[in-house]
PDB file of C-alpha atoms and ligand atoms in Angstrom:
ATOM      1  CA  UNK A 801     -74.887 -19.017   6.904  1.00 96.00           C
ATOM      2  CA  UNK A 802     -73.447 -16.345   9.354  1.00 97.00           C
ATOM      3  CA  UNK A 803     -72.316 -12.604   7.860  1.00 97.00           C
ATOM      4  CA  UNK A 804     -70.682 -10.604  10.022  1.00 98.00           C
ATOM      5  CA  UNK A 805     -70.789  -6.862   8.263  1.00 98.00           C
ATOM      6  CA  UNK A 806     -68.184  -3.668   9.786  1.00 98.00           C
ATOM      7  CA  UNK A 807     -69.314  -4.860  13.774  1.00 98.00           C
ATOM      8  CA  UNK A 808     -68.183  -3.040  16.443  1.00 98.00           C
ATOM      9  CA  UNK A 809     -68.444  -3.605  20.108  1.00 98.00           C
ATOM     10  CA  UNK A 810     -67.629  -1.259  23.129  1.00 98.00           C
ATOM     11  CA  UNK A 811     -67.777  -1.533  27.180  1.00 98.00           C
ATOM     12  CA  UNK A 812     -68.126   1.576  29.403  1.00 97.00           C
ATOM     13  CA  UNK A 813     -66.673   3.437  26.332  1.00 95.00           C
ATOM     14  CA  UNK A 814     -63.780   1.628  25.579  1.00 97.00           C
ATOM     15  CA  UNK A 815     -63.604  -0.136  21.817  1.00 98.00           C
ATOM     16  CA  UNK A 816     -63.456  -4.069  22.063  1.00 98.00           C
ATOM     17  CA  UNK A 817     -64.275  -5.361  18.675  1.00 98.00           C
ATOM     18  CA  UNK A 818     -62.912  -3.169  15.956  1.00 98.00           C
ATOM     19  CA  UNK A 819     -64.909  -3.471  12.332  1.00 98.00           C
ATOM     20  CA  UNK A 820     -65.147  -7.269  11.919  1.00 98.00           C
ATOM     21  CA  UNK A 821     -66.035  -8.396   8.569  1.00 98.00           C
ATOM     22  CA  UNK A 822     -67.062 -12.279   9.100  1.00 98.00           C
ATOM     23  CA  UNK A 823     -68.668 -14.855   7.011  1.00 98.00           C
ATOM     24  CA  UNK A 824     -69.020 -18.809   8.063  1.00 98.00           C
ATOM     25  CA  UNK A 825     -70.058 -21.230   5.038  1.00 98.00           C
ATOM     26  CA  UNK A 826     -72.563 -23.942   5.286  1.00 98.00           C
ATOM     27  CA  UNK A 827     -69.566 -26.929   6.583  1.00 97.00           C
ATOM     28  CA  UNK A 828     -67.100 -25.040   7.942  1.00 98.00           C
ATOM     29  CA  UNK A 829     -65.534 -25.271  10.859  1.00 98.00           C
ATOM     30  CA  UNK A 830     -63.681 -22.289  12.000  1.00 98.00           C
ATOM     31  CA  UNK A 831     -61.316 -21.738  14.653  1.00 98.00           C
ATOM     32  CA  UNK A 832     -60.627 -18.684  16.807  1.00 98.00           C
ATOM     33  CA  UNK A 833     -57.527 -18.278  18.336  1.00 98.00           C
ATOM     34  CA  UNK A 834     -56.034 -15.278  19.705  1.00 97.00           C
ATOM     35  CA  UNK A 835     -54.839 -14.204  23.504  1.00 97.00           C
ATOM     36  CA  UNK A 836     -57.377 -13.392  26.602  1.00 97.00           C
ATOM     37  CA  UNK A 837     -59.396 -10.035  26.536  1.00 98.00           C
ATOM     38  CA  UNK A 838     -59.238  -9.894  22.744  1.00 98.00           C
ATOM     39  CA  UNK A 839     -61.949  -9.813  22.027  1.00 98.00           C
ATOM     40  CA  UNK A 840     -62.930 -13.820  20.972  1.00 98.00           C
ATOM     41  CA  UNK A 841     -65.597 -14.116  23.909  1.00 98.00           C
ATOM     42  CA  UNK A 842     -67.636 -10.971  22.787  1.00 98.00           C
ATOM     43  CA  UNK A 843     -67.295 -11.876  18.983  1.00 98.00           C
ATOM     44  CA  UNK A 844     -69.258 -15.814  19.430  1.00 98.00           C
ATOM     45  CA  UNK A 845     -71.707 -13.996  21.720  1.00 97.00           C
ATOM     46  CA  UNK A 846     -72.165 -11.236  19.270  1.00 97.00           C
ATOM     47  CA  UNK A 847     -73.142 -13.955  16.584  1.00 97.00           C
ATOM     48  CA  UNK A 848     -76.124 -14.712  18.820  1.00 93.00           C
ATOM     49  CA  UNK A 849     -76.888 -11.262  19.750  1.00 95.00           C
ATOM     50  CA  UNK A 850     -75.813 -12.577  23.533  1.00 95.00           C
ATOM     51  CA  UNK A 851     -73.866  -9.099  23.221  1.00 97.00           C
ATOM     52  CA  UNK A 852     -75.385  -6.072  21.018  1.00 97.00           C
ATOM     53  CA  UNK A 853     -73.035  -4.651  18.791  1.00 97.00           C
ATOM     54  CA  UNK A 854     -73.724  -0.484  18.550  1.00 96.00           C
ATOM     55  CA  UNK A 855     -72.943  -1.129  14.972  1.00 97.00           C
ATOM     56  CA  UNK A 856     -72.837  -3.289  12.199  1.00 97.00           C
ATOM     57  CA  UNK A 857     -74.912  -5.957  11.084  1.00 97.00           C
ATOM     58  CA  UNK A 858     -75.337 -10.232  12.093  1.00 98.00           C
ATOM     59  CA  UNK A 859     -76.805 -12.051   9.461  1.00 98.00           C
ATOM     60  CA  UNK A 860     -78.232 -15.041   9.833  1.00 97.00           C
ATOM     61  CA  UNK A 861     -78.960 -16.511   6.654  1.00 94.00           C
ATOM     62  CA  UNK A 862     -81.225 -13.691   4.954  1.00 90.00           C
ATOM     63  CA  UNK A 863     -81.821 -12.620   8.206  1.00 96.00           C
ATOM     64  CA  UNK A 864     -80.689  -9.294  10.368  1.00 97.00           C
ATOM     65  CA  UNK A 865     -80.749  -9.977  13.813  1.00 97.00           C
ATOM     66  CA  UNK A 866     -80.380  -6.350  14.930  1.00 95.00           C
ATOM     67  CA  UNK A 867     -83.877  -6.103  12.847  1.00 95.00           C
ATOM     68  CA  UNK A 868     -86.395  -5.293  15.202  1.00 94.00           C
ATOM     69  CA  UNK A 869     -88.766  -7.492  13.564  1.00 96.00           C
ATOM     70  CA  UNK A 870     -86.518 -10.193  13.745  1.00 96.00           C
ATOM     71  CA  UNK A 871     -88.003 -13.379  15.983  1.00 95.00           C
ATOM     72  CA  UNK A 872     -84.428 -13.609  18.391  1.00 94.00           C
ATOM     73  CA  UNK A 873     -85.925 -16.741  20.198  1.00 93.00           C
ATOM     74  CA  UNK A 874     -86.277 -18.225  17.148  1.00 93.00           C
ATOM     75  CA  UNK A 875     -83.237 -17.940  14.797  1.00 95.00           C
ATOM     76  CA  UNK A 876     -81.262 -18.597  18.862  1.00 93.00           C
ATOM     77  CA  UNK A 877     -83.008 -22.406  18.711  1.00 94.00           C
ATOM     78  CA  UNK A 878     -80.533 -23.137  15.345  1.00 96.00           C
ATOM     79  CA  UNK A 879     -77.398 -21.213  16.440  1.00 97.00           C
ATOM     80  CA  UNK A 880     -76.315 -23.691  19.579  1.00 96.00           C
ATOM     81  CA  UNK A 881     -73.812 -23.038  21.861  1.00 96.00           C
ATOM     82  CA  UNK A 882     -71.518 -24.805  24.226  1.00 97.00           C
ATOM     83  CA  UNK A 883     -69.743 -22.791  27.419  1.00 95.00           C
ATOM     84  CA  UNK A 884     -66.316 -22.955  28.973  1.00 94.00           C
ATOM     85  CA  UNK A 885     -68.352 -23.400  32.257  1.00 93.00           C
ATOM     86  CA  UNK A 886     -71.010 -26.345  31.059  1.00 91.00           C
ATOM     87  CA  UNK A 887     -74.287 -24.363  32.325  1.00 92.00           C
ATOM     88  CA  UNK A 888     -75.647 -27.587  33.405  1.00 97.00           C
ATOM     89  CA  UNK A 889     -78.851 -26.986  35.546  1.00 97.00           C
ATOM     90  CA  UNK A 890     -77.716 -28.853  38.764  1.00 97.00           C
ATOM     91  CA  UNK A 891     -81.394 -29.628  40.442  1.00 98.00           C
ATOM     92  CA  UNK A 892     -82.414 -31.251  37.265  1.00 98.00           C
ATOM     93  CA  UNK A 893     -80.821 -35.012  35.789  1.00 98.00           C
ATOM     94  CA  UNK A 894     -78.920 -35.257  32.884  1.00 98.00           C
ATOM     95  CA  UNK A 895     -82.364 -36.284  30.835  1.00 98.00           C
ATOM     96  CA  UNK A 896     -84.008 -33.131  31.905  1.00 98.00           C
ATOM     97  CA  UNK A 897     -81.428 -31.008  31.420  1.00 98.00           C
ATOM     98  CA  UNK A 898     -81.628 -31.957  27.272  1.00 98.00           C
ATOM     99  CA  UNK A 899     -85.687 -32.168  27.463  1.00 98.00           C
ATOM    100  CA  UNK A 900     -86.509 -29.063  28.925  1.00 97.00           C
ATOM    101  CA  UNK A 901     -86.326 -27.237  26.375  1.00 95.00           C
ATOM    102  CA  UNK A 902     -88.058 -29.623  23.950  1.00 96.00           C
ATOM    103  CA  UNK A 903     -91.117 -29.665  26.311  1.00 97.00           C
ATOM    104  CA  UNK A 904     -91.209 -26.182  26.612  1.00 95.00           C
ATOM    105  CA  UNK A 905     -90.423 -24.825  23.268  1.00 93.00           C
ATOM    106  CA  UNK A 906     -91.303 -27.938  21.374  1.00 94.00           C
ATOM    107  CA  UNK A 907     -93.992 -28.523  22.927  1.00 95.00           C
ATOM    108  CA  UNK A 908     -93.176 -32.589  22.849  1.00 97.00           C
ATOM    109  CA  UNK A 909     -94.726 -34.729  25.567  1.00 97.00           C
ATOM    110  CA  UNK A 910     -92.448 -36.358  28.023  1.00 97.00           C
ATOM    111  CA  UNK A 911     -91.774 -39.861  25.882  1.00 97.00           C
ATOM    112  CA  UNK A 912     -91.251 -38.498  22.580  1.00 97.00           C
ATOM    113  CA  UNK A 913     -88.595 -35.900  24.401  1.00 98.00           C
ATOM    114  CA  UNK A 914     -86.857 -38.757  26.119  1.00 98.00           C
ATOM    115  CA  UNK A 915     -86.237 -40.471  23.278  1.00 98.00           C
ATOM    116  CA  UNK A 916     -84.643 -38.032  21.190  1.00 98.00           C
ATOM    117  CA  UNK A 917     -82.339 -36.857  24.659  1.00 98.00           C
ATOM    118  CA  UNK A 918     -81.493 -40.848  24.954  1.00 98.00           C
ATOM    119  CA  UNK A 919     -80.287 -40.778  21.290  1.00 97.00           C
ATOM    120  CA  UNK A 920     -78.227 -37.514  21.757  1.00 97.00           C
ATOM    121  CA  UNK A 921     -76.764 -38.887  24.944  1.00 98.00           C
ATOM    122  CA  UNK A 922     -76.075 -42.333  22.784  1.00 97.00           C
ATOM    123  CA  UNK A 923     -74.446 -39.985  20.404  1.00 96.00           C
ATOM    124  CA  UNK A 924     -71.595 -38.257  23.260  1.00 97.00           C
ATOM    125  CA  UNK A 925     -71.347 -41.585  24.679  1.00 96.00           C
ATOM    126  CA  UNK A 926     -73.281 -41.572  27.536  1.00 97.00           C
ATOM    127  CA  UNK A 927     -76.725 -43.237  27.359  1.00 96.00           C
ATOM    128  CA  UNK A 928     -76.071 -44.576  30.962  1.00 97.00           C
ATOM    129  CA  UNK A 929     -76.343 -41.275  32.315  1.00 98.00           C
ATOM    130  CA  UNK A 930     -80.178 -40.076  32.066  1.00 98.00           C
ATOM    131  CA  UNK A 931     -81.344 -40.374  35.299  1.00 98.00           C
ATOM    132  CA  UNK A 932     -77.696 -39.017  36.952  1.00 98.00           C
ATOM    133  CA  UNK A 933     -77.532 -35.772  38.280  1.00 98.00           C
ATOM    134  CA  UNK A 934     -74.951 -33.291  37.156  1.00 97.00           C
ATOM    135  CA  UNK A 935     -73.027 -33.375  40.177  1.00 97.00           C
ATOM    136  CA  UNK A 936     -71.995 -37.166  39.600  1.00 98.00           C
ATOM    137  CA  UNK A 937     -70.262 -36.392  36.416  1.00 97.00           C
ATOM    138  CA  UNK A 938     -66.722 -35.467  35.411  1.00 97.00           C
ATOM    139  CA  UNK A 939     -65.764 -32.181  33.772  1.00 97.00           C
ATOM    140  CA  UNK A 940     -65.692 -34.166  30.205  1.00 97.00           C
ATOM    141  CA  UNK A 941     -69.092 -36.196  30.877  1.00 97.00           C
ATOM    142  CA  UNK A 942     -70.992 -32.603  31.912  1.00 97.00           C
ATOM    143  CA  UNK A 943     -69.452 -30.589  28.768  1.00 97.00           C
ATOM    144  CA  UNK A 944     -70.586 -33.522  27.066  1.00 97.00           C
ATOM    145  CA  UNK A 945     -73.857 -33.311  28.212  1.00 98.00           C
ATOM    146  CA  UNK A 946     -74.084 -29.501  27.673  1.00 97.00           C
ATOM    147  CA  UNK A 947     -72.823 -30.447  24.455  1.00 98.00           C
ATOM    148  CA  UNK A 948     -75.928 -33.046  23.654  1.00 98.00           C
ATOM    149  CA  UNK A 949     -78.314 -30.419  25.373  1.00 97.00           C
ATOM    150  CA  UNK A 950     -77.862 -27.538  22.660  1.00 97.00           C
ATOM    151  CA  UNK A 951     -78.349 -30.489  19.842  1.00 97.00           C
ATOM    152  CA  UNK A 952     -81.478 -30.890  20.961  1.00 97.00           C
ATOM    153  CA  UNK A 953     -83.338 -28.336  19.090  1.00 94.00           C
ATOM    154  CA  UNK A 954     -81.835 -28.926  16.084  1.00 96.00           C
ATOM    155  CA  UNK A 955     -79.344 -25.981  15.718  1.00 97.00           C
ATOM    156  CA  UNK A 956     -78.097 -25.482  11.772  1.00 97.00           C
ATOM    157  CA  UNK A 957     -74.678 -23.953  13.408  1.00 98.00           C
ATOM    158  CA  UNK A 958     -72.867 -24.141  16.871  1.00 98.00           C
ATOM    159  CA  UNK A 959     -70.582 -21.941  18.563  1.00 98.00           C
ATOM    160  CA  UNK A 960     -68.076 -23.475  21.504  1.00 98.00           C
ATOM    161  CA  UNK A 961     -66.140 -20.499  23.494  1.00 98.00           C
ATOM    162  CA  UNK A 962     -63.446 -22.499  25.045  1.00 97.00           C
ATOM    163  CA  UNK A 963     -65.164 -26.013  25.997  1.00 97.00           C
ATOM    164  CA  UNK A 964     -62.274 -27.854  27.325  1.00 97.00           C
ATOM    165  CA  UNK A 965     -60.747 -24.285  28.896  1.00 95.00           C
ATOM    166  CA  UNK A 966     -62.348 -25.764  32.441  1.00 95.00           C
ATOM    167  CA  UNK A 967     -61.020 -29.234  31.648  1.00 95.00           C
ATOM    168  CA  UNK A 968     -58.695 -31.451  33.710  1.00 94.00           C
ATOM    169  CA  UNK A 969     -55.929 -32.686  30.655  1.00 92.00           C
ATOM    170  CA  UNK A 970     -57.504 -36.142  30.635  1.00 93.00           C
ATOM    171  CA  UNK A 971     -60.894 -35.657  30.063  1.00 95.00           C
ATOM    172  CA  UNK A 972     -60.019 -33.014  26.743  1.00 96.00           C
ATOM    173  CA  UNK A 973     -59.539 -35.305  24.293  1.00 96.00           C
ATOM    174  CA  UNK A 974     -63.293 -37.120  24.832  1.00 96.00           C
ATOM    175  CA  UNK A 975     -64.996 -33.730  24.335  1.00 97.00           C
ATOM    176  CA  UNK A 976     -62.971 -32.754  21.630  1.00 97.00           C
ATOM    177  CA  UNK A 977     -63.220 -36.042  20.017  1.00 96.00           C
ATOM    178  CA  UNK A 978     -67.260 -35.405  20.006  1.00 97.00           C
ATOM    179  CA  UNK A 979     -66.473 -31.940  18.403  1.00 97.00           C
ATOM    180  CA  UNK A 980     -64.510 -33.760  15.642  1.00 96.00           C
ATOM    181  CA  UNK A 981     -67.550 -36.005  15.019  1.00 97.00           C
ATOM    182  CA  UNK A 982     -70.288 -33.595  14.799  1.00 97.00           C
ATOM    183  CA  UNK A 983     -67.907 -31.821  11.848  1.00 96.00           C
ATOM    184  CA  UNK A 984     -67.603 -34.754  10.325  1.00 96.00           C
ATOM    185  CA  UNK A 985     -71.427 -35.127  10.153  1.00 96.00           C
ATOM    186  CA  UNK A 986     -71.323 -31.929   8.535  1.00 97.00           C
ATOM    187  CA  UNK A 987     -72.368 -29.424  11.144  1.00 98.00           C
ATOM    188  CA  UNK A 988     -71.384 -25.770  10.690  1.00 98.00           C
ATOM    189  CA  UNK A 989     -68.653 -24.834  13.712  1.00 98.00           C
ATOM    190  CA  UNK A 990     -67.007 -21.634  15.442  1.00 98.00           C
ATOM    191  CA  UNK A 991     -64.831 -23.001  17.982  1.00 98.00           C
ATOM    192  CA  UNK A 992     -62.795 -20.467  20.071  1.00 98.00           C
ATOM    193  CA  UNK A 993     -59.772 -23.037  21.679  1.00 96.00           C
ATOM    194  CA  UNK A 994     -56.896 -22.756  23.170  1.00 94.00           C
ATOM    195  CA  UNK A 995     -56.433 -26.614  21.824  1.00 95.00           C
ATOM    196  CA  UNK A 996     -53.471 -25.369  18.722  1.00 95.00           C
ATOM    197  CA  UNK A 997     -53.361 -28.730  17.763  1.00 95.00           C
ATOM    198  CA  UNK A 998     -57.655 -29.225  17.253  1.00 95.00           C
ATOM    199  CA  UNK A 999     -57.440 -26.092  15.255  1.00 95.00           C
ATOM    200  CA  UNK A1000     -54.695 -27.424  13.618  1.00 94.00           C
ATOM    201  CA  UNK A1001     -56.267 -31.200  12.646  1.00 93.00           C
ATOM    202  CA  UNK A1002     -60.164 -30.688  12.524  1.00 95.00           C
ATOM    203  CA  UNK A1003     -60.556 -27.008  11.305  1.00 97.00           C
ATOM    204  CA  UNK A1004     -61.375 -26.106   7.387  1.00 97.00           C
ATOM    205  CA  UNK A1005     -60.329 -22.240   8.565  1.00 98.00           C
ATOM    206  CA  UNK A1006     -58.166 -20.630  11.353  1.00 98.00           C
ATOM    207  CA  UNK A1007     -58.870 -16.904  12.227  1.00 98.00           C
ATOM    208  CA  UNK A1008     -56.407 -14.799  14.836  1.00 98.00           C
ATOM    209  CA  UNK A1009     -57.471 -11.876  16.553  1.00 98.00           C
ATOM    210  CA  UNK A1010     -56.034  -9.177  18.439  1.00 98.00           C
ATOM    211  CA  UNK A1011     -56.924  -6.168  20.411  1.00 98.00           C
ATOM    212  CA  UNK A1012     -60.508  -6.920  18.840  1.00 98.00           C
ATOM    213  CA  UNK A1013     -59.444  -7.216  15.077  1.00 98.00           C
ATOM    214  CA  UNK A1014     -58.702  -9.857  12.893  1.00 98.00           C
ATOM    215  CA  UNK A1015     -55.622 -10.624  11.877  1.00 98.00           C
ATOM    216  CA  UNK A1016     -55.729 -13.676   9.583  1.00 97.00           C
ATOM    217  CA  UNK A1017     -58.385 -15.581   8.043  1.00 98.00           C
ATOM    218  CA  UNK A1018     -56.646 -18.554   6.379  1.00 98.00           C
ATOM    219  CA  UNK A1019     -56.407 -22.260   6.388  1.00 97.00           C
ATOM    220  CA  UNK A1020     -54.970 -23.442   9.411  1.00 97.00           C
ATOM    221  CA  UNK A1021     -52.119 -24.652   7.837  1.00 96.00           C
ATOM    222  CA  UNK A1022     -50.762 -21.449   6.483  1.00 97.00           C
ATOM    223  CA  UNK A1023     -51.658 -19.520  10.529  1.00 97.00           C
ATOM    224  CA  UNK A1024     -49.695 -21.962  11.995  1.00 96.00           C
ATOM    225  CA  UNK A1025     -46.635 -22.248   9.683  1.00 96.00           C
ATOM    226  CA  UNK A1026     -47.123 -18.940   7.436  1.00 96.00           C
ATOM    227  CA  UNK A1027     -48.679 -15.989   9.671  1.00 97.00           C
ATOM    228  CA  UNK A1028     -48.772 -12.361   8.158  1.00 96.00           C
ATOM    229  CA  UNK A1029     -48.859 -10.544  11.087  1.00 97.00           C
ATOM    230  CA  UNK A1030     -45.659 -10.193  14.019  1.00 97.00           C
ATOM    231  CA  UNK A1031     -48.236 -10.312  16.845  1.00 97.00           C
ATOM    232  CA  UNK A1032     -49.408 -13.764  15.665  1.00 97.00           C
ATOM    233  CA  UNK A1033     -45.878 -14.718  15.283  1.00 97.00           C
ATOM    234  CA  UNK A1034     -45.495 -13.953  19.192  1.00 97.00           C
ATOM    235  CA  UNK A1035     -48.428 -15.629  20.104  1.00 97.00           C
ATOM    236  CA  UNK A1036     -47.722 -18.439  18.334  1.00 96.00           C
ATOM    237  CA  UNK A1037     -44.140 -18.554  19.616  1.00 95.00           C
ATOM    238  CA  UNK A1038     -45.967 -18.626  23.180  1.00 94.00           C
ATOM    239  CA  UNK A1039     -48.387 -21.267  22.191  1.00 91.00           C
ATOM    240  CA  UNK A1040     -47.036 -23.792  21.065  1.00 85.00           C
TER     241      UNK A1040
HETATM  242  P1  ADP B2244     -61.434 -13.069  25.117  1.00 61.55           P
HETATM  243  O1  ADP B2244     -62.606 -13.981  25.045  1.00 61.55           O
HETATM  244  O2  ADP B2244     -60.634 -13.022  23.859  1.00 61.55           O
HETATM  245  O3  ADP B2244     -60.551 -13.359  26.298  1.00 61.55           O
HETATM  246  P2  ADP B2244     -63.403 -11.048  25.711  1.00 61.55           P
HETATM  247  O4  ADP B2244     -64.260 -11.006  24.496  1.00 61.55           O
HETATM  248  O5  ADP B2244     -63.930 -11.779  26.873  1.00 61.55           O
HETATM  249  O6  ADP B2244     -61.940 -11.578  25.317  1.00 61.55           O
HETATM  250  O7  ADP B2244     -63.087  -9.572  26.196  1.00 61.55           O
HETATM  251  C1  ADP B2244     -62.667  -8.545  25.296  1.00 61.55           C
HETATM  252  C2  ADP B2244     -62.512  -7.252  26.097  1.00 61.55           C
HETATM  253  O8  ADP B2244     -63.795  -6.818  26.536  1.00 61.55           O
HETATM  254  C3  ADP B2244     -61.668  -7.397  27.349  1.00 61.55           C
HETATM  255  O9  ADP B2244     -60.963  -6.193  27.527  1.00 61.55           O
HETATM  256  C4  ADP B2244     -62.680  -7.578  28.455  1.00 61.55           C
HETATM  257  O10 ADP B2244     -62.200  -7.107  29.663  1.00 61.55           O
HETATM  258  C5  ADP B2244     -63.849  -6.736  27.943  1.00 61.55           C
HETATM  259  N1  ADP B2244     -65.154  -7.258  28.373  1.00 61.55           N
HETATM  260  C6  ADP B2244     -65.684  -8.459  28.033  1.00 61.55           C
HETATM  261  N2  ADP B2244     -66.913  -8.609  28.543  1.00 61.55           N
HETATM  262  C7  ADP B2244     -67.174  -7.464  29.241  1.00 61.55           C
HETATM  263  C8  ADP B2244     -68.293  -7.005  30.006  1.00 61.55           C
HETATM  264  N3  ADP B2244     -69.391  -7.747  30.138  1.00 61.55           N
HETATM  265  N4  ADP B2244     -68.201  -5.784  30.573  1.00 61.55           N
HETATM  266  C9  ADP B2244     -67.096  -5.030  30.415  1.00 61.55           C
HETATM  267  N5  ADP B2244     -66.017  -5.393  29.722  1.00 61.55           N
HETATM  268  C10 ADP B2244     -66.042  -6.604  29.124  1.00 61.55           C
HETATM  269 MG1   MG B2245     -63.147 -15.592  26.209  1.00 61.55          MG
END
């Protein structure tokens, strides 16, 4: 669904993705672990073209993204994705928040919107919240919402950079318990998470990366008992 082919990325000169071969199946759900600055960040957004690589190649599906005739706005409305820091808009409810973009992109009038945010907002758990604004929600209700918002259009694969990063410890387990349900409905996944023991339970792959390369590309079970490399050793060791 997603090819990553020999991408690099660098800021003000300096090499922060090294090479990265990548490919994410129809299904899977793939963790990224690895420690801050290396690189984990600038890989999701790369997979959306949020970051341009200066070379290498994003597939999506058939598709290049780095084509120039490639439609960006439109292969963006199938690859969702979820923020450490929610991105709610804050002058708009919870309801318009997830039917903005259907009325605008969509095109749907206001009814048929509404009822397809009410059914995503049944599906996080929170149909009570439509008419609330952002600012009368918890940490875990908002990512929630944010979470309901990028279903909206319909996305074939979604990317989460540390969602429950910004997370008081109680209010983890809801989001991540909405994460485990949409891969058990068979969505496609790249979850970046500090969470070992989510990457452990609900991922079909585990991928470590370090000083923008990756190490290991395995099954969780062998990354967190078997690792190749020393430096995931460490990490590991500091972990968990
Ligand atoms: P991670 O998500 O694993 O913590 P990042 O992908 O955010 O790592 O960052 C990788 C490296 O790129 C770090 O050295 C970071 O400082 C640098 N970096 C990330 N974003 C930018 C940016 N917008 N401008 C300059 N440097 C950046
Ligand atoms: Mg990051």
């Amino acid at each position: 669904m997603l090819k990553v082919k020999q991408l690099s990325k660098y800021f003000h000169g300096k090499q922060v993705l090294h090479e990265i071969d990548l490919e994410i199946k129809e299904g899977e759900i793939v963790t990224i672990i690895g420690p801050s600055g290396s690189g984990k960040s600038t890989l999701l957004r790369c997979l959306n073209l949020l970051e341009i690589p200066e070379s290498g190649d994003v597939l999506f599906e058939e598709t290049n993204l780095l084509d120039k005739k490639t439609n960006l706005n439109e292969i963006r409305e199938q690859i969702g994705m979820v923020f450490q820091s929610f991105n709610l808009f804050p002058n708009k409810t919870v309801g318009e928040n997830i039917t903005l973009a259907l009325k605008l992109l969509k095109k749907m009038d206001e009814a048929q919107a509404n009822e397809i945010a009410l059914g995503l907002l049944k599906r996080v758990g929170l149909e009570d919240k439509f008419n609330v604004y952002p600012s009368k929600l918890s940490g875990g209700q908002k990512q929630r919402v944010a979470i309901a918002r990028s279903l909206a259009l319909k996305p074939r694969v979604m990317l989460f950079d540390e969602p429950t990063s910004a997370l008081d410890p109680e209010m983890v387990t809801e989001v991540l318990d909405v994460m485990k349900e949409l891969g058990e409905e068979g969505m496609t996944m790249v979850i970046v998470t500090h969470e070992m023991g989510f990457a452990r339970q609900v991922a079909s792959r585990a991928i470590f990366i370090d000083g923008g390369k990756i190490l290991e590309d395995t099954t969780p079970e062998t990354l967190f008992t078997r690792p190749t490399h020393q430096r995931t050793k460490e990490f590991l060791a500091k972990v968990l």
